[in-house]
PDB file of C-alpha atoms and ligand atoms in Angstrom:
ATOM      1  CA  MET A 207     -28.410 -20.110 100.557  1.00 43.00           C
ATOM      2  CA  THR A 208     -28.062 -23.924 100.495  1.00 40.00           C
ATOM      3  CA  THR A 209     -30.408 -26.863 100.887  1.00 41.00           C
ATOM      4  CA  ALA A 210     -29.780 -29.281 103.761  1.00 41.00           C
ATOM      5  CA  GLY A 211     -31.984 -32.374 103.908  1.00 47.00           C
ATOM      6  CA  LYS A 212     -35.575 -32.139 105.043  1.00 85.00           C
ATOM      7  CA  ASN A 213     -34.950 -29.572 107.744  1.00 95.00           C
ATOM      8  CA  GLU A 214     -34.324 -26.848 105.221  1.00 97.00           C
ATOM      9  CA  ALA A 215     -35.340 -26.238 101.623  1.00 98.00           C
ATOM     10  CA  VAL A 216     -34.641 -23.301  99.341  1.00 98.00           C
ATOM     11  CA  ALA A 217     -36.886 -22.602  96.382  1.00 98.00           C
ATOM     12  CA  PHE A 218     -36.784 -20.140  93.516  1.00 98.00           C
ATOM     13  CA  ALA A 219     -39.827 -19.021  91.523  1.00 98.00           C
ATOM     14  CA  PRO A 220     -39.535 -16.899  88.387  1.00 98.00           C
ATOM     15  CA  ALA A 221     -41.015 -13.615  87.251  1.00 98.00           C
ATOM     16  CA  THR A 222     -44.031 -14.002  84.982  1.00 98.00           C
ATOM     17  CA  VAL A 223     -45.918 -12.028  82.349  1.00 98.00           C
ATOM     18  CA  ALA A 224     -49.674 -12.322  82.900  1.00 98.00           C
ATOM     19  CA  ASN A 225     -52.605 -11.592  80.584  1.00 98.00           C
ATOM     20  CA  LEU A 226     -50.645 -11.432  77.300  1.00 98.00           C
ATOM     21  CA  SER A 227     -53.222  -8.821  76.266  1.00 98.00           C
ATOM     22  CA  VAL A 228     -55.859 -11.292  75.072  1.00 97.00           C
ATOM     23  CA  GLY A 229     -56.037 -13.456  78.194  1.00 97.00           C
ATOM     24  CA  PHE A 230     -56.859 -11.225  81.139  1.00 97.00           C
ATOM     25  CA  ASP A 231     -56.562 -13.343  84.329  1.00 97.00           C
ATOM     26  CA  VAL A 232     -56.215 -16.417  82.092  1.00 98.00           C
ATOM     27  CA  LEU A 233     -52.826 -16.497  80.308  1.00 98.00           C
ATOM     28  CA  GLY A 234     -49.345 -16.185  81.764  1.00 98.00           C
ATOM     29  CA  LEU A 235     -45.793 -17.230  80.955  1.00 98.00           C
ATOM     30  CA  ALA A 236     -42.631 -17.722  82.983  1.00 98.00           C
ATOM     31  CA  LEU A 237     -39.492 -15.623  82.427  1.00 98.00           C
ATOM     32  CA  ASP A 238     -35.865 -16.592  82.784  1.00 98.00           C
ATOM     33  CA  GLY A 239     -33.402 -14.422  84.689  1.00 93.00           C
ATOM     34  CA  ALA A 240     -35.441 -12.894  87.521  1.00 97.00           C
ATOM     35  CA  GLY A 241     -37.466 -14.176  90.446  1.00 98.00           C
ATOM     36  CA  ASP A 242     -37.804 -14.587  94.213  1.00 98.00           C
ATOM     37  CA  THR A 243     -36.117 -17.084  96.519  1.00 98.00           C
ATOM     38  CA  VAL A 244     -37.524 -18.440  99.786  1.00 98.00           C
ATOM     39  CA  ARG A 245     -35.647 -20.468 102.396  1.00 98.00           C
ATOM     40  CA  ALA A 246     -37.873 -22.565 104.642  1.00 98.00           C
ATOM     41  CA  ARG A 247     -36.543 -24.145 107.804  1.00 98.00           C
ATOM     42  CA  ARG A 248     -38.576 -26.598 109.799  1.00 97.00           C
ATOM     43  CA  ARG A 249     -39.326 -25.866 113.478  1.00 96.00           C
ATOM     44  CA  GLU A 250     -41.173 -28.012 115.971  1.00 94.00           C
ATOM     45  CA  GLU A 251     -43.659 -25.309 117.017  1.00 95.00           C
ATOM     46  CA  PRO A 252     -46.609 -24.994 114.648  1.00 96.00           C
ATOM     47  CA  GLY A 253     -47.161 -21.867 112.550  1.00 96.00           C
ATOM     48  CA  VAL A 254     -45.099 -19.761 110.169  1.00 97.00           C
ATOM     49  CA  VAL A 255     -42.613 -17.057 111.096  1.00 97.00           C
ATOM     50  CA  VAL A 256     -41.092 -14.696 108.529  1.00 97.00           C
ATOM     51  CA  LEU A 257     -37.596 -14.224 109.941  1.00 97.00           C
ATOM     52  CA  ASP A 258     -36.414 -11.784 107.300  1.00 96.00           C
ATOM     53  CA  ILE A 259     -37.168 -10.288 103.908  1.00 97.00           C
ATOM     54  CA  LEU A 260     -34.199  -9.168 101.849  1.00 97.00           C
ATOM     55  CA  GLY A 261     -34.333  -6.764  98.937  1.00 95.00           C
ATOM     56  CA  ASP A 262     -37.745  -5.185  99.501  1.00 93.00           C
ATOM     57  CA  GLY A 263     -36.518  -1.955 101.084  1.00 92.00           C
ATOM     58  CA  GLY A 264     -38.676  -2.722 104.136  1.00 93.00           C
ATOM     59  CA  LYS A 265     -41.890  -2.385 102.147  1.00 93.00           C
ATOM     60  CA  LEU A 266     -43.457  -5.825 102.601  1.00 94.00           C
ATOM     61  CA  PRO A 267     -45.326  -6.947 105.724  1.00 94.00           C
ATOM     62  CA  ARG A 268     -43.255  -9.170 108.034  1.00 94.00           C
ATOM     63  CA  LYS A 269     -46.355 -10.792 109.536  1.00 95.00           C
ATOM     64  CA  ALA A 270     -46.667 -14.251 107.972  1.00 96.00           C
ATOM     65  CA  ASP A 271     -50.427 -13.967 107.442  1.00 96.00           C
ATOM     66  CA  GLU A 272     -50.014 -10.693 105.536  1.00 95.00           C
ATOM     67  CA  ASN A 273     -47.100 -11.731 103.350  1.00 94.00           C
ATOM     68  CA  THR A 274     -47.670 -13.825 100.198  1.00 97.00           C
ATOM     69  CA  ALA A 275     -44.777 -16.214 100.924  1.00 98.00           C
ATOM     70  CA  GLY A 276     -46.054 -16.533 104.499  1.00 98.00           C
ATOM     71  CA  ILE A 277     -49.688 -17.140 103.513  1.00 98.00           C
ATOM     72  CA  ALA A 278     -48.686 -19.713 100.894  1.00 98.00           C
ATOM     73  CA  ALA A 279     -46.528 -21.467 103.517  1.00 98.00           C
ATOM     74  CA  ILE A 280     -49.357 -21.466 106.084  1.00 98.00           C
ATOM     75  CA  GLU A 281     -51.788 -22.899 103.547  1.00 98.00           C
ATOM     76  CA  THR A 282     -49.318 -25.521 102.286  1.00 98.00           C
ATOM     77  CA  LEU A 283     -48.661 -26.766 105.823  1.00 97.00           C
ATOM     78  CA  ALA A 284     -52.418 -26.930 106.453  1.00 97.00           C
ATOM     79  CA  LEU A 285     -52.989 -28.831 103.215  1.00 97.00           C
ATOM     80  CA  ALA A 286     -50.234 -31.298 104.102  1.00 96.00           C
ATOM     81  CA  GLY A 287     -51.787 -31.752 107.556  1.00 96.00           C
ATOM     82  CA  VAL A 288     -48.487 -31.591 109.473  1.00 94.00           C
ATOM     83  CA  SER A 289     -48.190 -30.389 113.054  1.00 93.00           C
ATOM     84  CA  TRP A 290     -44.821 -28.652 112.793  1.00 96.00           C
ATOM     85  CA  GLY A 291     -44.136 -25.126 111.516  1.00 97.00           C
ATOM     86  CA  VAL A 292     -41.551 -23.230 109.447  1.00 98.00           C
ATOM     87  CA  GLU A 293     -39.323 -20.174 109.556  1.00 98.00           C
ATOM     88  CA  LEU A 294     -38.953 -18.331 106.267  1.00 98.00           C
ATOM     89  CA  VAL A 295     -36.383 -15.998 104.771  1.00 98.00           C
ATOM     90  CA  VAL A 296     -37.639 -14.289 101.627  1.00 98.00           C
ATOM     91  CA  GLU A 297     -35.156 -12.895  99.121  1.00 98.00           C
ATOM     92  CA  LYS A 298     -36.941 -10.501  96.752  1.00 98.00           C
ATOM     93  CA  GLY A 299     -35.353 -10.514  93.340  1.00 97.00           C
ATOM     94  CA  LEU A 300     -38.376  -8.800  91.827  1.00 97.00           C
ATOM     95  CA  PRO A 301     -39.485  -5.221  92.303  1.00 95.00           C
ATOM     96  CA  ILE A 302     -42.852  -4.840  94.053  1.00 94.00           C
ATOM     97  CA  GLY A 303     -45.794  -3.547  92.003  1.00 93.00           C
ATOM     98  CA  SER A 304     -43.884  -3.991  88.751  1.00 95.00           C
ATOM     99  CA  GLY A 305     -46.223  -6.187  86.695  1.00 97.00           C
ATOM    100  CA  MET A 306     -43.804  -9.125  86.724  1.00 97.00           C
ATOM    101  CA  GLY A 307     -45.719 -11.279  89.174  1.00 97.00           C
ATOM    102  CA  SER A 308     -43.761 -10.297  92.268  1.00 96.00           C
ATOM    103  CA  SER A 309     -46.418 -11.419  94.785  1.00 96.00           C
ATOM    104  CA  ALA A 310     -46.985 -14.692  92.881  1.00 97.00           C
ATOM    105  CA  ALA A 311     -43.241 -15.436  92.739  1.00 98.00           C
ATOM    106  CA  SER A 312     -42.959 -15.076  96.525  1.00 98.00           C
ATOM    107  CA  ALA A 313     -46.046 -17.233  97.033  1.00 98.00           C
ATOM    108  CA  ALA A 314     -44.854 -19.924  94.614  1.00 98.00           C
ATOM    109  CA  ALA A 315     -41.356 -19.986  96.128  1.00 98.00           C
ATOM    110  CA  GLY A 316     -42.860 -20.101  99.643  1.00 98.00           C
ATOM    111  CA  ALA A 317     -45.189 -22.986  98.826  1.00 98.00           C
ATOM    112  CA  PHE A 318     -42.477 -24.820  96.877  1.00 98.00           C
ATOM    113  CA  ALA A 319     -39.908 -24.472  99.672  1.00 98.00           C
ATOM    114  CA  VAL A 320     -42.349 -25.789 102.294  1.00 98.00           C
ATOM    115  CA  ASN A 321     -43.265 -28.608  99.914  1.00 98.00           C
ATOM    116  CA  GLY A 322     -39.573 -29.464  99.782  1.00 97.00           C
ATOM    117  CA  LEU A 323     -39.686 -30.204 103.528  1.00 97.00           C
ATOM    118  CA  LEU A 324     -42.548 -32.666 103.310  1.00 96.00           C
ATOM    119  CA  GLU A 325     -41.980 -36.390 103.589  1.00 93.00           C
ATOM    120  CA  THR A 326     -44.488 -36.841 100.748  1.00 93.00           C
ATOM    121  CA  PRO A 327     -44.518 -33.663  98.668  1.00 96.00           C
ATOM    122  CA  LEU A 328     -47.796 -32.353  97.263  1.00 97.00           C
ATOM    123  CA  SER A 329     -48.290 -32.070  93.493  1.00 96.00           C
ATOM    124  CA  LEU A 330     -47.737 -28.756  91.693  1.00 95.00           C
ATOM    125  CA  GLU A 331     -51.499 -28.611  91.035  1.00 95.00           C
ATOM    126  CA  ALA A 332     -52.110 -28.901  94.776  1.00 97.00           C
ATOM    127  CA  LEU A 333     -49.782 -25.941  95.449  1.00 98.00           C
ATOM    128  CA  ILE A 334     -51.942 -23.658  93.297  1.00 97.00           C
ATOM    129  CA  GLY A 335     -54.566 -23.473  96.087  1.00 96.00           C
ATOM    130  CA  PRO A 336     -52.185 -22.151  98.777  1.00 97.00           C
ATOM    131  CA  CYS A 337     -50.695 -19.678  96.274  1.00 97.00           C
ATOM    132  CA  LEU A 338     -54.162 -18.512  95.237  1.00 96.00           C
ATOM    133  CA  GLU A 339     -54.997 -17.683  98.864  1.00 96.00           C
ATOM    134  CA  ALA A 340     -51.805 -15.636  99.037  1.00 96.00           C
ATOM    135  CA  GLU A 341     -52.446 -13.841  95.756  1.00 94.00           C
ATOM    136  CA  ALA A 342     -56.056 -13.118  96.760  1.00 93.00           C
ATOM    137  CA  ALA A 343     -54.793 -11.254  99.828  1.00 91.00           C
ATOM    138  CA  VAL A 344     -52.860  -8.706  97.770  1.00 86.00           C
ATOM    139  CA  ALA A 345     -53.754  -8.803  94.084  1.00 82.00           C
ATOM    140  CA  GLY A 346     -57.086 -10.566  93.552  1.00 86.00           C
ATOM    141  CA  ARG A 347     -58.078 -14.210  93.177  1.00 91.00           C
ATOM    142  CA  HIS A 348     -56.469 -15.172  89.893  1.00 95.00           C
ATOM    143  CA  ALA A 349     -53.776 -17.697  88.975  1.00 97.00           C
ATOM    144  CA  ASP A 350     -52.340 -16.320  85.727  1.00 98.00           C
ATOM    145  CA  ASN A 351     -49.052 -15.426  87.464  1.00 98.00           C
ATOM    146  CA  ILE A 352     -49.074 -18.330  89.920  1.00 98.00           C
ATOM    147  CA  ALA A 353     -49.524 -21.105  87.353  1.00 98.00           C
ATOM    148  CA  PRO A 354     -46.487 -20.209  85.194  1.00 98.00           C
ATOM    149  CA  ALA A 355     -44.453 -19.342  88.322  1.00 98.00           C
ATOM    150  CA  LEU A 356     -45.008 -22.927  89.501  1.00 98.00           C
ATOM    151  CA  PHE A 357     -45.128 -24.886  86.235  1.00 98.00           C
ATOM    152  CA  GLY A 358     -43.068 -22.718  83.896  1.00 98.00           C
ATOM    153  CA  GLY A 359     -43.905 -22.221  80.209  1.00 98.00           C
ATOM    154  CA  LEU A 360     -47.129 -20.711  78.920  1.00 98.00           C
ATOM    155  CA  CYS A 361     -50.179 -21.588  81.003  1.00 98.00           C
ATOM    156  CA  MET A 362     -53.860 -21.018  80.431  1.00 98.00           C
ATOM    157  CA  VAL A 363     -55.919 -20.941  83.606  1.00 98.00           C
ATOM    158  CA  GLN A 364     -59.193 -22.069  82.127  1.00 97.00           C
ATOM    159  CA  GLN A 365     -60.865 -21.969  85.545  1.00 95.00           C
ATOM    160  CA  ILE A 366     -59.827 -21.894  89.166  1.00 93.00           C
ATOM    161  CA  ASP A 367     -62.861 -23.532  90.762  1.00 91.00           C
ATOM    162  CA  PRO A 368     -62.401 -26.379  90.170  1.00 93.00           C
ATOM    163  CA  LEU A 369     -58.888 -25.822  88.937  1.00 93.00           C
ATOM    164  CA  ARG A 370     -58.164 -26.462  85.276  1.00 96.00           C
ATOM    165  CA  ILE A 371     -54.815 -25.405  83.843  1.00 97.00           C
ATOM    166  CA  LEU A 372     -53.820 -26.009  80.238  1.00 98.00           C
ATOM    167  CA  HIS A 373     -50.176 -26.009  79.202  1.00 98.00           C
ATOM    168  CA  LEU A 374     -49.615 -24.468  75.783  1.00 98.00           C
ATOM    169  CA  PRO A 375     -46.615 -25.073  73.539  1.00 98.00           C
ATOM    170  CA  VAL A 376     -44.263 -22.165  72.816  1.00 98.00           C
ATOM    171  CA  PRO A 377     -42.178 -21.834  69.616  1.00 97.00           C
ATOM    172  CA  SER A 378     -38.500 -22.092  70.584  1.00 97.00           C
ATOM    173  CA  GLU A 379     -37.500 -18.978  68.576  1.00 98.00           C
ATOM    174  CA  LEU A 380     -39.945 -16.786  70.495  1.00 98.00           C
ATOM    175  CA  PHE A 381     -38.430 -14.335  73.006  1.00 98.00           C
ATOM    176  CA  VAL A 382     -40.026 -11.928  75.473  1.00 98.00           C
ATOM    177  CA  VAL A 383     -38.703  -8.437  76.185  1.00 98.00           C
ATOM    178  CA  VAL A 384     -39.893  -6.818  79.415  1.00 98.00           C
ATOM    179  CA  LEU A 385     -39.317  -3.137  80.171  1.00 98.00           C
ATOM    180  CA  THR A 386     -39.910  -2.238  83.805  1.00 98.00           C
ATOM    181  CA  PRO A 387     -40.228   1.517  84.305  1.00 98.00           C
ATOM    182  CA  HIS A 388     -39.064   3.066  87.564  1.00 97.00           C
ATOM    183  CA  MET A 389     -42.478   3.511  89.113  1.00 97.00           C
ATOM    184  CA  GLU A 390     -44.789   1.352  91.227  1.00 94.00           C
ATOM    185  CA  LEU A 391     -48.348   0.380  90.415  1.00 96.00           C
ATOM    186  CA  SER A 392     -50.311  -1.974  92.660  1.00 93.00           C
ATOM    187  CA  SER A 393     -52.486  -4.644  91.064  1.00 91.00           C
ATOM    188  CA  ARG A 394     -55.326  -3.385  93.237  1.00 91.00           C
ATOM    189  CA  LYS A 395     -55.093   0.119  91.759  1.00 95.00           C
ATOM    190  CA  ALA A 396     -54.675  -1.241  88.211  1.00 96.00           C
ATOM    191  CA  ARG A 397     -57.759  -3.420  88.665  1.00 95.00           C
ATOM    192  CA  SER A 398     -59.823  -0.556  90.060  1.00 96.00           C
ATOM    193  CA  VAL A 399     -59.820   1.276  86.702  1.00 98.00           C
ATOM    194  CA  LEU A 400     -61.134  -1.666  84.671  1.00 97.00           C
ATOM    195  CA  PRO A 401     -64.557  -1.488  83.033  1.00 96.00           C
ATOM    196  CA  LYS A 402     -67.170  -3.644  84.741  1.00 96.00           C
ATOM    197  CA  GLU A 403     -68.713  -4.606  81.392  1.00 96.00           C
ATOM    198  CA  LEU A 404     -67.514  -4.870  77.790  1.00 96.00           C
ATOM    199  CA  PRO A 405     -69.496  -4.065  74.666  1.00 97.00           C
ATOM    200  CA  LEU A 406     -70.206  -7.320  72.806  1.00 98.00           C
ATOM    201  CA  HIS A 407     -68.057  -6.391  69.786  1.00 97.00           C
ATOM    202  CA  GLU A 408     -65.005  -5.820  72.024  1.00 96.00           C
ATOM    203  CA  ALA A 409     -65.519  -9.170  73.747  1.00 96.00           C
ATOM    204  CA  ILE A 410     -65.798 -10.861  70.346  1.00 97.00           C
ATOM    205  CA  GLN A 411     -62.596  -9.224  69.072  1.00 97.00           C
ATOM    206  CA  THR A 412     -60.674 -10.219  72.188  1.00 96.00           C
ATOM    207  CA  ASN A 413     -61.953 -13.806  71.937  1.00 97.00           C
ATOM    208  CA  ALA A 414     -60.905 -13.990  68.295  1.00 97.00           C
ATOM    209  CA  ARG A 415     -57.423 -12.644  69.103  1.00 98.00           C
ATOM    210  CA  MET A 416     -57.094 -15.130  71.969  1.00 98.00           C
ATOM    211  CA  GLY A 417     -57.917 -17.929  69.525  1.00 98.00           C
ATOM    212  CA  ALA A 418     -55.338 -16.579  67.085  1.00 98.00           C
ATOM    213  CA  LEU A 419     -52.634 -16.435  69.772  1.00 98.00           C
ATOM    214  CA  VAL A 420     -53.330 -20.022  70.857  1.00 98.00           C
ATOM    215  CA  TYR A 421     -53.338 -21.123  67.191  1.00 98.00           C
ATOM    216  CA  ALA A 422     -50.024 -19.315  66.643  1.00 98.00           C
ATOM    217  CA  MET A 423     -48.433 -21.083  69.610  1.00 98.00           C
ATOM    218  CA  PHE A 424     -49.586 -24.545  68.531  1.00 98.00           C
ATOM    219  CA  GLN A 425     -48.632 -23.996  64.884  1.00 98.00           C
ATOM    220  CA  GLY A 426     -45.421 -22.062  65.556  1.00 98.00           C
ATOM    221  CA  ASP A 427     -46.969 -19.487  63.212  1.00 98.00           C
ATOM    222  CA  LEU A 428     -45.404 -16.147  64.176  1.00 97.00           C
ATOM    223  CA  GLU A 429     -47.322 -14.278  61.456  1.00 97.00           C
ATOM    224  CA  ALA A 430     -50.550 -15.366  63.100  1.00 98.00           C
ATOM    225  CA  LEU A 431     -49.165 -14.086  66.409  1.00 98.00           C
ATOM    226  CA  ALA A 432     -48.400 -10.711  64.843  1.00 98.00           C
ATOM    227  CA  ALA A 433     -51.921 -10.558  63.398  1.00 97.00           C
ATOM    228  CA  ALA A 434     -53.305 -11.093  66.916  1.00 97.00           C
ATOM    229  CA  HIS A 435     -51.717  -7.870  68.214  1.00 98.00           C
ATOM    230  CA  ALA A 436     -54.037  -4.964  69.116  1.00 97.00           C
ATOM    231  CA  ILE A 437     -54.723  -2.704  72.084  1.00 97.00           C
ATOM    232  CA  ASP A 438     -57.260  -4.651  74.161  1.00 97.00           C
ATOM    233  CA  PRO A 439     -59.849  -3.022  76.471  1.00 97.00           C
ATOM    234  CA  VAL A 440     -57.906  -3.858  79.669  1.00 97.00           C
ATOM    235  CA  THR A 441     -54.703  -2.304  78.300  1.00 98.00           C
ATOM    236  CA  ALA A 442     -56.623   0.757  77.070  1.00 98.00           C
ATOM    237  CA  ALA A 443     -58.129   1.267  80.550  1.00 98.00           C
ATOM    238  CA  ARG A 444     -54.767   0.916  82.318  1.00 98.00           C
ATOM    239  CA  ALA A 445     -52.584   2.867  79.916  1.00 98.00           C
ATOM    240  CA  PRO A 446     -53.344   6.283  81.519  1.00 98.00           C
ATOM    241  CA  LEU A 447     -51.816   4.955  84.788  1.00 98.00           C
ATOM    242  CA  ILE A 448     -48.479   4.277  83.059  1.00 98.00           C
ATOM    243  CA  PRO A 449     -46.900   7.303  81.359  1.00 98.00           C
ATOM    244  CA  GLY A 450     -45.848   6.523  77.790  1.00 98.00           C
ATOM    245  CA  SER A 451     -47.112   2.918  77.844  1.00 98.00           C
ATOM    246  CA  LEU A 452     -49.022   3.118  74.560  1.00 98.00           C
ATOM    247  CA  GLN A 453     -46.028   4.791  72.901  1.00 98.00           C
ATOM    248  CA  VAL A 454     -43.748   2.049  74.281  1.00 98.00           C
ATOM    249  CA  ILE A 455     -46.046  -0.618  72.802  1.00 98.00           C
ATOM    250  CA  GLU A 456     -46.178   1.264  69.493  1.00 98.00           C
ATOM    251  CA  ARG A 457     -42.361   1.609  69.423  1.00 98.00           C
ATOM    252  CA  ALA A 458     -41.930  -2.104  70.119  1.00 98.00           C
ATOM    253  CA  MET A 459     -44.127  -2.915  67.125  1.00 98.00           C
ATOM    254  CA  SER A 460     -42.404  -0.408  64.842  1.00 98.00           C
ATOM    255  CA  GLU A 461     -39.005  -1.898  65.809  1.00 98.00           C
ATOM    256  CA  GLY A 462     -40.191  -5.322  64.674  1.00 98.00           C
ATOM    257  CA  ALA A 463     -41.943  -6.921  67.652  1.00 98.00           C
ATOM    258  CA  LEU A 464     -44.647  -9.466  66.836  1.00 98.00           C
ATOM    259  CA  PHE A 465     -46.870  -8.639  69.775  1.00 98.00           C
ATOM    260  CA  ALA A 466     -46.771  -6.184  72.693  1.00 98.00           C
ATOM    261  CA  SER A 467     -48.868  -5.062  75.644  1.00 98.00           C
ATOM    262  CA  ILE A 468     -48.782  -4.195  79.335  1.00 98.00           C
ATOM    263  CA  SER A 469     -47.267  -7.013  81.410  1.00 98.00           C
ATOM    264  CA  GLY A 470     -49.763  -8.204  84.024  1.00 98.00           C
ATOM    265  CA  ALA A 471     -51.227  -5.238  85.870  1.00 97.00           C
ATOM    266  CA  GLY A 472     -48.291  -3.053  84.776  1.00 97.00           C
ATOM    267  CA  PRO A 473     -46.349  -0.817  84.823  1.00 98.00           C
ATOM    268  CA  SER A 474     -43.983  -3.184  82.936  1.00 98.00           C
ATOM    269  CA  VAL A 475     -44.575  -3.454  79.211  1.00 98.00           C
ATOM    270  CA  PHE A 476     -43.628  -6.604  77.280  1.00 98.00           C
ATOM    271  CA  ALA A 477     -43.059  -7.449  73.637  1.00 98.00           C
ATOM    272  CA  MET A 478     -42.565 -10.776  71.870  1.00 98.00           C
ATOM    273  CA  THR A 479     -39.934 -11.130  69.176  1.00 98.00           C
ATOM    274  CA  LYS A 480     -38.498 -13.727  66.842  1.00 98.00           C
ATOM    275  CA  GLY A 481     -35.096 -14.401  68.369  1.00 98.00           C
ATOM    276  CA  ARG A 482     -32.969 -12.631  70.985  1.00 98.00           C
ATOM    277  CA  GLU A 483     -31.283 -10.254  68.552  1.00 98.00           C
ATOM    278  CA  ALA A 484     -34.605  -8.775  67.482  1.00 98.00           C
ATOM    279  CA  GLY A 485     -35.440  -8.555  71.186  1.00 98.00           C
ATOM    280  CA  GLU A 486     -32.369  -6.427  71.860  1.00 98.00           C
ATOM    281  CA  ARG A 487     -33.305  -3.968  69.095  1.00 98.00           C
ATOM    282  CA  VAL A 488     -36.911  -3.791  70.296  1.00 98.00           C
ATOM    283  CA  ALA A 489     -35.765  -3.295  73.908  1.00 98.00           C
ATOM    284  CA  GLU A 490     -33.673  -0.275  72.893  1.00 98.00           C
ATOM    285  CA  GLY A 491     -36.651   1.359  71.220  1.00 98.00           C
ATOM    286  CA  MET A 492     -38.946   0.625  74.150  1.00 98.00           C
ATOM    287  CA  LYS A 493     -36.412   2.048  76.603  1.00 98.00           C
ATOM    288  CA  ALA A 494     -36.143   5.223  74.531  1.00 98.00           C
ATOM    289  CA  ALA A 495     -39.929   5.561  74.445  1.00 98.00           C
ATOM    290  CA  PHE A 496     -40.180   5.255  78.244  1.00 98.00           C
ATOM    291  CA  ALA A 497     -37.375   7.822  78.548  1.00 98.00           C
ATOM    292  CA  GLU A 498     -39.344  10.220  76.330  1.00 98.00           C
ATOM    293  CA  ALA A 499     -42.187   9.869  78.843  1.00 98.00           C
ATOM    294  CA  GLY A 500     -39.744  10.758  81.640  1.00 98.00           C
ATOM    295  CA  LEU A 501     -39.268   7.240  82.993  1.00 98.00           C
ATOM    296  CA  GLY A 502     -36.059   5.255  83.392  1.00 98.00           C
ATOM    297  CA  SER A 503     -36.535   1.521  82.907  1.00 98.00           C
ATOM    298  CA  ASN A 504     -34.866  -1.873  83.305  1.00 98.00           C
ATOM    299  CA  VAL A 505     -34.721  -4.471  80.528  1.00 98.00           C
ATOM    300  CA  LEU A 506     -35.159  -8.233  80.754  1.00 98.00           C
ATOM    301  CA  ILE A 507     -34.948 -10.450  77.678  1.00 98.00           C
ATOM    302  CA  SER A 508     -35.984 -14.076  78.121  1.00 98.00           C
ATOM    303  CA  PRO A 509     -36.913 -17.087  76.030  1.00 98.00           C
ATOM    304  CA  ALA A 510     -40.730 -17.260  75.933  1.00 98.00           C
ATOM    305  CA  LYS A 511     -40.461 -20.850  77.131  1.00 98.00           C
ATOM    306  CA  SER A 512     -38.767 -20.842  80.522  1.00 98.00           C
ATOM    307  CA  PRO A 513     -38.830 -23.092  83.591  1.00 98.00           C
ATOM    308  CA  GLY A 514     -40.956 -22.594  86.695  1.00 98.00           C
ATOM    309  CA  ALA A 515     -40.262 -23.002  90.410  1.00 98.00           C
ATOM    310  CA  ARG A 516     -37.435 -25.276  91.515  1.00 98.00           C
ATOM    311  CA  LEU A 517     -35.448 -26.227  94.576  1.00 97.00           C
ATOM    312  CA  LEU A 518     -31.969 -24.739  94.732  1.00 96.00           C
TER     313      LEU A 518
HETATM  314  N1  LIG B1169     -54.255 -10.695  85.692  1.00 97.04           N
HETATM  315  C1  LIG B1169     -53.832  -9.819  86.723  1.00 97.04           C
HETATM  316  C2  LIG B1169     -54.194  -8.396  86.345  1.00 97.04           C
HETATM  317  C3  LIG B1169     -52.339  -9.948  86.907  1.00 97.04           C
HETATM  318  O1  LIG B1169     -53.961  -8.026  85.202  1.00 97.04           O
HETATM  319  O2  LIG B1169     -54.714  -7.673  87.198  1.00 97.04           O
HETATM  320  C4  LIG B1169     -51.751  -9.037  87.951  1.00 97.04           C
HETATM  321  O3  LIG B1169     -52.117  -9.330  89.249  1.00 97.04           O
END
């Protein structure tokens, strides 16, 4: 796909790892090497039409107001206050229900592509709103995938109303390994098993680990990151939905990972390592552990600091 002036724009938005164990609905980081692409073409009639979706095996809704790229496009056009409409072609590079921010990547690429058609583009912060509407339609109203998909890097969504996003530093030697098992798990299902309340001591422990992770990122202190690893209450509640997930996390740690957990709502599991080489060793162990649970899996290894959405 190519970009041609203001009549057409093509945008890519990356896969993301949300939660990072300690930051449920709050932390997320962008990955390099996988994502969704949306081509937006201007048309004089108002409204949004999804012309085609490639790579989804026919699973996603083609109606623009039911599709995250479509909803984000509708909301971006409304925010910009223009009278014309767009036609979209969505190219899914990410598996659906994989825990790699598939719905957010489509939304971010959709909003970004439409933004690329505007005479005066909106800010990235402004695009969060349209993407949030899209995400809310399929996965719940949270921006921990959307923010890194748009901005890149490691983002903390302190609050969404009003929006406050903090951008955290990431040590350059830190890598992320993501194992995506061959099964689907919807965010909706993975959210339905979560406890409604947490005992105070569990909330305190999670807060303390969140502080340690943020400290580790600012200081580049990978030992502090390793000390922040534990199975959090959200991961414990979701693990039964993902065969072998706790064993995969355990294997990652025993192979030398610094930190590991379920990626987003799952079923992907991620680990953080010092350097790519360590990541490759950890990935092998994690793949073997998923295989022992009867699941094939795909591996992605990415720098922990990676770029967000961009025009192609
Ligand atoms: N924070 C979200 C969750 C990400 O864990 O449910 C996936 O939508």
